Coordinates of C-alpha atoms in Angstrom, one line a residue:
V114 CA -143.8 -40.9 -0.9
T115 CA -145.1 -42.4 2.4
A116 CA -143.8 -39.3 4.3
V117 CA -145.6 -37.0 1.9
L118 CA -148.8 -38.9 2.3
H119 CA -148.6 -38.8 6.0
H120 CA -147.9 -35.1 5.9
K121 CA -151.1 -34.6 3.7
V122 CA -153.2 -36.5 6.2
A123 CA -151.8 -34.6 9.1
V124 CA -152.5 -31.3 7.4
R125 CA -156.1 -32.4 6.6
D126 CA -156.7 -33.4 10.2
V127 CA -155.5 -30.1 11.7
S128 CA -158.3 -28.8 14.0
Q129 CA -160.2 -25.6 13.2
Q130 CA -158.7 -23.9 16.2
A131 CA -155.2 -24.6 15.0
L132 CA -156.0 -23.2 11.5
C133 CA -157.5 -20.1 13.1
T134 CA -154.3 -19.6 15.2
V135 CA -152.1 -19.9 12.1
F136 CA -154.3 -17.4 10.3
A137 CA -154.2 -15.0 13.3
W138 CA -150.4 -15.2 13.5
L139 CA -150.1 -14.4 9.7
H140 CA -152.6 -11.5 10.1
L141 CA -150.6 -10.1 13.0
S142 CA -147.3 -10.6 11.2
L143 CA -148.5 -8.8 8.0
T144 CA -150.7 -6.1 9.4
C145 CA -150.4 -5.5 13.1
R146 CA -146.9 -6.3 14.2
F147 CA -145.9 -2.6 14.6
L148 CA -149.2 -0.9 14.4
C149 CA -151.5 -2.7 16.8
T150 CA -152.3 -0.5 19.9
G151 CA -155.4 0.1 22.0
V152 CA -158.3 -2.2 22.8
Y153 CA -158.7 -5.3 20.7
C154 CA -160.9 -8.4 20.5
D155 CA -158.9 -11.6 20.8
L156 CA -158.8 -14.4 18.3
S157 CA -162.0 -16.4 18.4
V158 CA -163.8 -19.3 16.7
D159 CA -167.6 -19.2 16.9
G160 CA -169.9 -22.2 17.2
I161 CA -170.3 -22.5 13.4
G162 CA -166.5 -22.7 13.0
T163 CA -165.8 -19.3 11.5
C164 CA -162.4 -17.9 12.5
W165 CA -162.5 -14.3 13.7
P166 CA -159.0 -12.7 13.8
R167 CA -157.7 -10.3 16.4
S168 CA -159.4 -7.0 15.6
A169 CA -159.6 -3.4 16.8
A170 CA -162.5 -2.4 19.1
G171 CA -165.5 -0.9 17.2
E172 CA -164.6 -2.6 14.0
L173 CA -167.1 -4.6 11.9
V174 CA -165.2 -7.6 10.7
S175 CA -166.3 -9.7 7.7
R176 CA -165.3 -13.2 6.8
P177 CA -166.4 -15.6 3.9
C178 CA -169.4 -17.7 4.6
P179 CA -168.6 -21.3 5.7
E180 CA -168.1 -23.7 2.9
Q181 CA -170.1 -26.4 4.7
F182 CA -172.1 -26.6 7.9
N183 CA -174.3 -29.6 9.1
G184 CA -173.9 -31.2 5.7
I185 CA -175.2 -28.1 3.8
H186 CA -172.9 -26.4 1.3
Y187 CA -173.0 -22.6 1.2
N188 CA -171.9 -19.9 -1.3
T189 CA -168.5 -18.8 0.0
T190 CA -168.5 -15.6 -2.2
N191 CA -171.0 -14.0 0.3
R192 CA -169.8 -12.6 3.6
V193 CA -170.6 -13.1 7.3
Y194 CA -170.2 -10.1 9.7
R195 CA -169.4 -9.8 13.4
E196 CA -168.7 -6.7 15.5
C197 CA -165.8 -6.2 17.8
Q198 CA -167.3 -4.2 20.6
V199 CA -165.7 -1.1 22.2
N200 CA -164.9 -3.1 25.4
G201 CA -162.8 -5.5 23.5
S202 CA -165.2 -8.4 23.3
W203 CA -166.9 -10.0 20.3
A204 CA -170.6 -9.6 19.7
P205 CA -172.5 -12.7 20.9
R206 CA -173.2 -14.0 17.4
G207 CA -172.3 -13.1 13.8
N208 CA -174.6 -12.1 11.0
Y209 CA -175.0 -15.0 8.7
S210 CA -178.1 -13.7 6.8
Q211 CA -176.2 -13.4 3.5
C212 CA -175.0 -17.0 3.5
T213 CA -177.1 -18.8 1.0
E214 CA -177.3 -22.5 0.4
I215 CA -175.9 -23.6 -3.0
I216 CA -178.8 -26.0 -3.5
I217 CA -181.2 -23.0 -3.3
L218 CA -179.2 -21.1 -5.8
R219 CA -179.3 -24.1 -8.2
K220 CA -183.1 -24.4 -7.7
S221 CA -183.5 -20.6 -8.4
K222 CA -181.4 -20.9 -11.5
V223 CA -183.6 -23.7 -12.8
H224 CA -186.8 -21.7 -12.1
Y225 CA -185.4 -18.7 -13.9
Q226 CA -184.5 -20.8 -16.9
V227 CA -188.1 -22.3 -16.9
A228 CA -189.5 -18.7 -16.6
V229 CA -187.4 -17.7 -19.6
I230 CA -188.9 -20.6 -21.7
I231 CA -192.4 -19.7 -20.6
N232 CA -191.8 -16.1 -21.5
Y233 CA -190.5 -17.1 -25.0
L234 CA -193.4 -19.4 -25.7
G235 CA -195.9 -16.9 -24.4
H236 CA -194.6 -14.2 -26.8
C237 CA -194.8 -16.8 -29.6
I238 CA -198.4 -17.6 -28.9
S239 CA -199.3 -14.0 -28.4
L240 CA -197.7 -13.0 -31.7
G241 CA -199.6 -15.7 -33.6
A242 CA -202.9 -14.6 -32.0
L243 CA -202.2 -11.0 -32.6
L244 CA -201.4 -11.5 -36.3
L245 CA -204.7 -13.5 -36.7
A246 CA -206.6 -10.7 -35.0
F247 CA -204.9 -8.0 -37.1
T248 CA -205.9 -9.9 -40.3
L249 CA -209.5 -10.2 -39.2
F250 CA -209.8 -6.5 -38.5
M251 CA -208.1 -5.7 -41.8
R252 CA -210.3 -8.0 -43.9
L253 CA -213.7 -7.3 -42.2
R254 CA -214.4 -3.8 -43.5
S255 CA -218.0 -3.9 -42.4
I256 CA -217.1 -3.5 -38.7
R257 CA -214.7 -0.5 -39.0
C258 CA -216.2 1.8 -36.4
L259 CA -214.0 4.0 -34.2
R260 CA -214.1 1.5 -31.3
N261 CA -212.8 -1.3 -33.4
I262 CA -210.2 0.9 -35.1
I263 CA -208.8 1.6 -31.6
H264 CA -208.7 -2.1 -30.9
W265 CA -207.0 -2.6 -34.3
N266 CA -204.3 -0.1 -33.5
L267 CA -203.8 -1.5 -30.0
I268 CA -203.3 -5.0 -31.5
S269 CA -200.8 -3.4 -34.1
A270 CA -198.8 -1.9 -31.2
F271 CA -198.6 -5.3 -29.5
I272 CA -197.5 -6.9 -32.7
L273 CA -194.7 -4.5 -33.2
R274 CA -193.6 -4.7 -29.6
N275 CA -193.6 -8.5 -29.7
A276 CA -191.7 -8.5 -33.0
T277 CA -189.0 -6.3 -31.6
W278 CA -188.9 -8.4 -28.4
F279 CA -187.8 -11.3 -30.5
I280 CA -185.0 -9.2 -32.0
V281 CA -183.6 -8.1 -28.7
T282 CA -184.1 -11.5 -27.0
P283 CA -182.1 -14.6 -28.0
P284 CA -183.7 -18.0 -28.0
P285 CA -183.9 -19.7 -24.5
S286 CA -181.0 -22.0 -25.3
H287 CA -178.7 -19.1 -25.7
T288 CA -180.0 -16.8 -23.0
H289 CA -178.3 -15.5 -20.0
T290 CA -180.9 -14.7 -17.4
H291 CA -180.9 -11.4 -15.7
T292 CA -183.4 -10.0 -13.2
H293 CA -183.9 -6.2 -13.8
T294 CA -186.1 -4.1 -11.6
H295 CA -188.2 -1.8 -13.7
T296 CA -190.0 0.9 -11.8
H297 CA -192.9 1.2 -14.2
T298 CA -193.9 -2.4 -14.4
H299 CA -192.2 -5.2 -12.6
T300 CA -189.1 -7.2 -11.8
H301 CA -189.2 -10.0 -14.3
T302 CA -186.8 -12.2 -16.2
H303 CA -185.4 -10.4 -19.2
T304 CA -182.7 -11.6 -21.5
H305 CA -181.0 -9.3 -23.9
T306 CA -178.3 -9.8 -26.5
H307 CA -175.5 -7.3 -26.8
T308 CA -173.7 -8.9 -29.6
H309 CA -174.7 -6.4 -32.3
T310 CA -171.8 -5.6 -34.5
H311 CA -172.9 -2.0 -35.2
T312 CA -173.6 0.2 -32.2
H313 CA -176.0 2.5 -34.0
R314 CA -178.1 -0.5 -35.1
C315 CA -178.2 -1.7 -31.5
W316 CA -179.3 1.7 -30.3
L317 CA -182.0 1.8 -33.0
V318 CA -183.4 -1.6 -32.0
T319 CA -183.5 -0.7 -28.3
A320 CA -185.1 2.6 -29.0
G321 CA -187.7 0.9 -31.3
Y322 CA -188.5 -1.7 -28.7
N323 CA -189.0 0.9 -26.0
Y324 CA -191.1 3.1 -28.4
F325 CA -193.5 0.2 -29.2
H326 CA -193.6 -0.6 -25.5
V327 CA -194.7 3.0 -24.7
T328 CA -197.3 2.9 -27.6
N329 CA -198.9 -0.1 -25.9
F330 CA -199.6 1.9 -22.9
F331 CA -200.8 5.0 -24.8
W332 CA -203.2 2.9 -26.9
M333 CA -204.5 1.4 -23.7
F334 CA -205.0 5.0 -22.5
G335 CA -206.9 5.6 -25.8
E336 CA -209.1 2.6 -25.0
G337 CA -209.7 4.1 -21.5
C338 CA -210.5 7.5 -22.9
Y339 CA -213.1 6.1 -25.4
L340 CA -214.8 3.9 -22.7
H341 CA -214.8 6.7 -20.1
T342 CA -216.3 9.1 -22.6
A343 CA -219.0 6.7 -23.7
V344 CA -219.9 5.3 -20.3
V345 CA -219.2 7.9 -17.7
L346 CA -219.3 11.3 -19.4
T347 CA -222.2 10.1 -21.7
Y348 CA -221.0 12.3 -24.5
S349 CA -221.7 11.3 -28.0
T350 CA -218.8 9.3 -29.3
D351 CA -219.5 10.7 -32.7
K352 CA -217.6 13.8 -31.6
L353 CA -214.5 11.7 -31.2
R354 CA -212.2 11.5 -34.2
K355 CA -209.7 8.9 -35.3
W356 CA -206.9 11.4 -35.6
M357 CA -207.2 12.2 -31.9
F358 CA -206.4 8.7 -30.9
I359 CA -203.7 8.3 -33.5
C360 CA -201.9 11.3 -32.0
I361 CA -202.3 9.8 -28.6
G362 CA -201.2 6.3 -29.5
W363 CA -198.5 6.8 -32.0
G364 CA -197.6 10.5 -31.7
I365 CA -197.0 11.3 -28.0
P366 CA -194.6 8.3 -27.4
F367 CA -192.3 9.6 -30.2
P368 CA -190.9 12.7 -28.5
I369 CA -190.8 10.8 -25.2
I370 CA -188.4 8.2 -26.7
V371 CA -186.4 10.9 -28.5
A372 CA -185.8 12.6 -25.2
W373 CA -184.9 9.3 -23.6
A374 CA -182.5 8.5 -26.4
F375 CA -180.6 11.8 -25.9
G376 CA -180.5 11.1 -22.1
K377 CA -179.0 7.7 -22.7
L378 CA -176.5 9.0 -25.3
Y379 CA -175.1 11.7 -22.9
Y380 CA -175.5 10.2 -19.5
D381 CA -175.9 6.4 -19.7
N382 CA -174.4 5.3 -23.0
E383 CA -173.7 1.7 -22.0
K384 CA -174.9 -1.9 -22.6
C385 CA -176.7 -1.1 -25.8
W386 CA -179.0 1.2 -23.7
F387 CA -180.4 -1.8 -21.8
G388 CA -180.3 -1.6 -18.1
K389 CA -179.2 1.5 -16.2
R390 CA -176.2 2.8 -14.4
A391 CA -176.4 3.3 -10.6
G392 CA -177.5 6.9 -9.8
V393 CA -178.6 7.6 -13.4
Y394 CA -182.4 7.8 -13.9
T395 CA -182.8 8.4 -17.7
D396 CA -185.2 5.4 -18.0
Y397 CA -187.8 7.4 -16.0
I398 CA -188.1 9.7 -19.0
Y399 CA -190.3 7.0 -20.6
Q400 CA -191.2 5.0 -17.5
G401 CA -192.8 8.0 -15.8
P402 CA -195.5 8.6 -18.6
M403 CA -196.2 4.9 -18.6
I404 CA -196.9 4.9 -14.9
L405 CA -199.0 8.0 -15.2
V406 CA -201.1 6.3 -18.0
L407 CA -201.7 3.3 -15.8
L408 CA -202.8 5.4 -12.9
I409 CA -205.3 7.4 -15.1
N410 CA -206.6 4.1 -16.6
F411 CA -207.1 2.9 -13.0
V412 CA -209.3 5.9 -12.3
F413 CA -211.1 5.2 -15.6
L414 CA -211.7 1.6 -14.5
F415 CA -213.1 2.7 -11.2
N416 CA -215.5 5.1 -12.7
I417 CA -216.6 2.7 -15.4
V418 CA -217.3 -0.1 -13.0
R419 CA -219.1 2.3 -10.6
I420 CA -221.4 3.4 -13.4
L421 CA -222.0 -0.2 -14.6
M422 CA -222.9 -1.3 -11.0
T423 CA -225.4 1.6 -10.8
K424 CA -227.0 0.6 -14.1
L425 CA -227.1 -3.0 -13.1
R426 CA -228.8 -2.2 -9.7
A427 CA -231.5 -0.2 -11.6
S428 CA -232.2 -3.2 -13.9
T429 CA -234.8 -5.9 -13.1
T430 CA -232.3 -8.8 -13.2
S431 CA -231.4 -10.8 -10.1
E432 CA -228.6 -9.7 -7.8
T433 CA -226.4 -12.7 -8.7
I434 CA -226.6 -12.0 -12.4
Q435 CA -225.9 -8.3 -11.7
Y436 CA -222.7 -9.1 -9.8
R437 CA -221.7 -11.7 -12.4
K438 CA -222.0 -9.2 -15.2
A439 CA -220.0 -6.6 -13.2
V440 CA -217.2 -9.1 -12.5
K441 CA -217.1 -10.2 -16.1
A442 CA -216.9 -6.5 -17.3
T443 CA -214.2 -5.8 -14.8
L444 CA -212.1 -8.8 -15.9
V445 CA -212.5 -7.9 -19.5
L446 CA -211.4 -4.3 -18.9
L447 CA -208.3 -5.3 -16.9
P448 CA -206.1 -6.3 -19.8
L449 CA -207.6 -3.7 -22.2
L450 CA -206.6 -0.8 -19.9
G451 CA -203.3 -2.4 -18.9
I452 CA -204.3 -2.6 -15.2
T453 CA -202.6 -6.0 -14.9
Y454 CA -199.2 -4.2 -15.1
M455 CA -200.0 -2.6 -11.8
L456 CA -199.5 -6.1 -10.2
F457 CA -195.8 -6.0 -11.2
F458 CA -195.2 -3.3 -8.5
V459 CA -195.9 -6.0 -5.8
N460 CA -192.4 -7.6 -5.8
P461 CA -191.9 -9.9 -2.8
G462 CA -188.1 -9.7 -3.0
G463 CA -186.4 -10.2 0.3
E464 CA -185.3 -13.7 1.4
D465 CA -188.6 -15.5 0.8
E466 CA -187.4 -17.9 -2.0
V467 CA -190.8 -19.4 -2.5
A468 CA -192.6 -16.1 -2.9
Q469 CA -189.9 -14.9 -5.3
I470 CA -190.2 -18.0 -7.5
V471 CA -194.1 -17.7 -7.6
F472 CA -193.7 -14.0 -8.5
I473 CA -191.3 -14.9 -11.4
Y474 CA -193.7 -17.4 -12.9
F475 CA -196.7 -15.1 -12.4
N476 CA -194.8 -12.3 -14.1
S477 CA -193.6 -14.4 -17.0
I478 CA -197.1 -15.7 -17.8
L479 CA -199.0 -12.5 -17.3
E480 CA -196.5 -10.3 -19.2
S481 CA -195.9 -12.6 -22.2
F482 CA -199.6 -13.6 -22.7
Q483 CA -200.8 -10.0 -22.5
G484 CA -201.1 -9.8 -26.3
F485 CA -203.0 -13.1 -26.4
F486 CA -205.5 -11.9 -23.8
V487 CA -206.1 -8.7 -25.8
S488 CA -206.6 -10.7 -29.0
V489 CA -209.1 -13.1 -27.4
F490 CA -211.2 -10.5 -25.6
Y491 CA -211.3 -7.8 -28.2
C492 CA -211.3 -9.7 -31.4
F493 CA -212.1 -13.4 -31.1
L494 CA -214.9 -12.9 -28.5
N495 CA -216.0 -9.6 -30.1
S496 CA -219.7 -10.1 -31.2
E497 CA -219.3 -7.8 -34.2
V498 CA -216.2 -9.8 -35.4
R499 CA -217.9 -13.1 -34.9
S500 CA -221.0 -12.0 -36.7
A501 CA -219.0 -10.7 -39.6
V502 CA -217.0 -13.9 -39.8
R503 CA -220.1 -16.0 -39.7
K504 CA -221.7 -14.0 -42.6
R505 CA -218.5 -14.4 -44.6
W506 CA -218.5 -18.1 -43.9
I507 CA -222.2 -18.5 -44.9
R508 CA -221.5 -16.5 -48.1
W509 CA -218.5 -18.7 -48.9
Q510 CA -220.6 -21.8 -48.4
D511 CA -223.4 -20.5 -50.6
R512 CA -220.9 -19.7 -53.4
H513 CA -219.3 -23.1 -53.0
S514 CA -222.7 -24.8 -53.1
I515 CA -223.8 -23.0 -56.2
R516 CA -220.6 -24.0 -58.0
S517 CA -221.0 -27.6 -56.9
R518 CA -224.6 -27.7 -58.2
A519 CA -223.5 -26.1 -61.5
V520 CA -220.8 -28.7 -61.9
R521 CA -223.2 -31.6 -61.2
A522 CA -225.8 -30.2 -63.5
T523 CA -223.4 -29.9 -66.5
S524 CA -222.0 -33.4 -65.8
L525 CA -225.4 -35.2 -66.1
P526 CA -225.7 -37.5 -69.3
T527 CA -228.9 -36.0 -70.7
S528 CA -230.1 -34.6 -74.0
P529 CA -229.3 -31.0 -75.0
S530 CA -232.9 -30.0 -74.6
R531 CA -233.1 -31.5 -71.1
V532 CA -229.9 -30.0 -70.1
S533 CA -231.1 -26.6 -71.2
F534 CA -234.4 -27.1 -69.3
H535 CA -232.5 -28.1 -66.2
S536 CA -230.2 -25.2 -66.5
I537 CA -233.1 -22.8 -66.9
K538 CA -234.8 -24.3 -63.8
Q539 CA -231.6 -24.0 -61.8
S540 CA -231.2 -20.4 -62.9
S541 CA -234.8 -19.6 -62.0
N542 CA -234.3 -21.1 -58.5
L543 CA -231.2 -19.0 -58.0

């Protein structure tokens, strides 16, 4: 036993150079004993301790990243590269750019998990606000003009999209976080479940989610068309019809998703149609129109703000109030026209860990709370909605007050004639 222990200690204390020599001998014995000719770079150990075996001139050699250096643990599944130059000498230093600290990986994983929770809570809050806004638009018939009908349909599209999002996304405790790069919007934390027992049902859910996603953008385009017509083109909005916007918002996305579904079925029929195979671009069938809609809405926003600034300059209000109104109008229009999605193109990526984490949080908050912002700006803060709700509340209070007075009047211990006189007086007051 003592001999075995001493042997283990001896092996553990072998120097890095000796281990590299053993590795080089094995490499030569297995691969180069009868084939090695020409110019070669000799065995080498760099300053970090990575062993570089004897290699042919002009070859780019890769080795696993060091397990530990200066007390920092690294991910050994990544590789470090060093070139054996044509003259038989090693490059002055190896390329260690892919060697990542394990502690950073753990921190990133924690941030991704937090972003998933934020995303889930944001969709929950948005769905609740959207349902309340939908109910208000449905019950308040007095405010049903074309502008509010467009708002109502946009909110409906957000509700359906959020509802299908919960179907395709498991709860945070069961999620496996992935980072997908979407050309049309962003790189953000998405979690999808592929445990559907029936493939056709899985395809249908995915197609439904993407359809409602596209309808969001086209109803935003409808909002932009209405505002641009009313503010910039100065046409009478009475010429606009509800069926036009229904065709834009609900009709146009349908053939787009059907074409995408056929493309997925024949060219990328994997992973329940989530994600995409390398070199296959079927997702651009629906992402392309979404990008186009955002660009058109950006032009609409520019023209609308330009006209608003012109009108504000012509007014008699102070310059500070003018700019305040312009900024307020712009901020209100941003979520309505979907311009916030343009920010998802700015993906820091690269090796800047802090910038990537900030981008993940920013994306999760902005994307998941989009429905909440739309509900607040275009329903809860809508002056017509608030006025109609206030009238309903006053009417309810009046009815409740009349009932209360009637109950109190009938409960008074008075004679029949007095009760009758009191009732007549109450009736005359009403």
